[in-house]
Amino acid sequence: PMCASTILQSRIALLVYGCDDLKAGAIASVLNLPNDPSSFHRLQVISGIEETACQQLLKDWFAQKR
């Protein structure tokens, strides 16, 4: 939620990203803060850009950390 809150507070108009964080995401997976009724800012969200490649990058990175 920290990144999502910063995005909302910065009033970014467009967010483009590769893959969702299914464990802790707050844009469109676990939570959806931009569409929450209490949210003070709306933004356009485009997700899934090179999704498979992004998922693999994350898996590889976390595998190296373990």
XYZ file of N, CA and C in Angstrom, residues 7-15 32-45:
69
model
N 1.645 7.022 -5.118
C 1.143 7.298 -6.463
C -0.095 8.182 -6.385
N -1.007 7.858 -5.490
C -2.232 8.651 -5.352
C -1.930 10.060 -4.850
N -1.058 10.178 -3.854
C -0.730 11.495 -3.311
C 0.012 12.364 -4.317
N 0.742 11.727 -5.221
C 1.470 12.467 -6.255
C 0.561 12.898 -7.400
N -0.665 12.390 -7.382
C -1.660 12.703 -8.406
C -1.184 12.336 -9.817
N -0.510 11.205 -9.898
C -0.086 10.679 -11.193
C -1.337 10.344 -11.991
N -1.365 10.727 -13.248
C -2.568 10.528 -14.069
C -2.625 9.144 -14.702
N -1.462 8.579 -15.026
C -1.419 7.299 -15.728
C -0.352 6.414 -15.106
N -0.729 5.202 -14.735
C 0.204 4.215 -14.196
C 0.248 3.037 -15.156
N -7.597 -2.309 -4.175
C -7.723 -1.448 -5.344
C -7.933 -0.021 -4.840
N -6.870 0.546 -4.293
C -6.977 1.869 -3.682
C -7.452 2.965 -4.638
N -7.038 2.968 -5.906
C -7.525 4.049 -6.779
C -9.041 4.057 -6.951
N -9.685 2.912 -6.842
C -11.140 2.852 -7.015
C -11.902 2.786 -5.699
N -11.197 2.892 -4.600
C -11.848 2.895 -3.293
C -12.665 4.185 -3.147
N -13.884 4.093 -2.619
C -14.716 5.300 -2.471
C -14.051 6.417 -1.663
N -13.158 6.065 -0.756
C -12.505 7.091 0.060
C -11.272 7.693 -0.618
N -10.903 7.183 -1.779
C -9.732 7.698 -2.484
C -10.004 9.111 -2.993
N -9.022 9.968 -2.844
C -9.167 11.368 -3.220
C -8.680 11.651 -4.641
N -8.167 10.639 -5.332
C -7.618 10.838 -6.672
C -7.901 9.611 -7.533
N -8.250 9.820 -8.757
C -8.478 8.735 -9.712
C -7.362 8.765 -10.751
N -6.943 7.608 -11.181
C -5.935 7.542 -12.212
C -6.242 6.413 -13.174
N -5.702 6.525 -14.354
C -5.847 5.466 -15.343
C -4.741 4.445 -15.087
N -5.102 3.157 -15.107
C -4.143 2.086 -14.855
C -4.108 1.156 -16.057
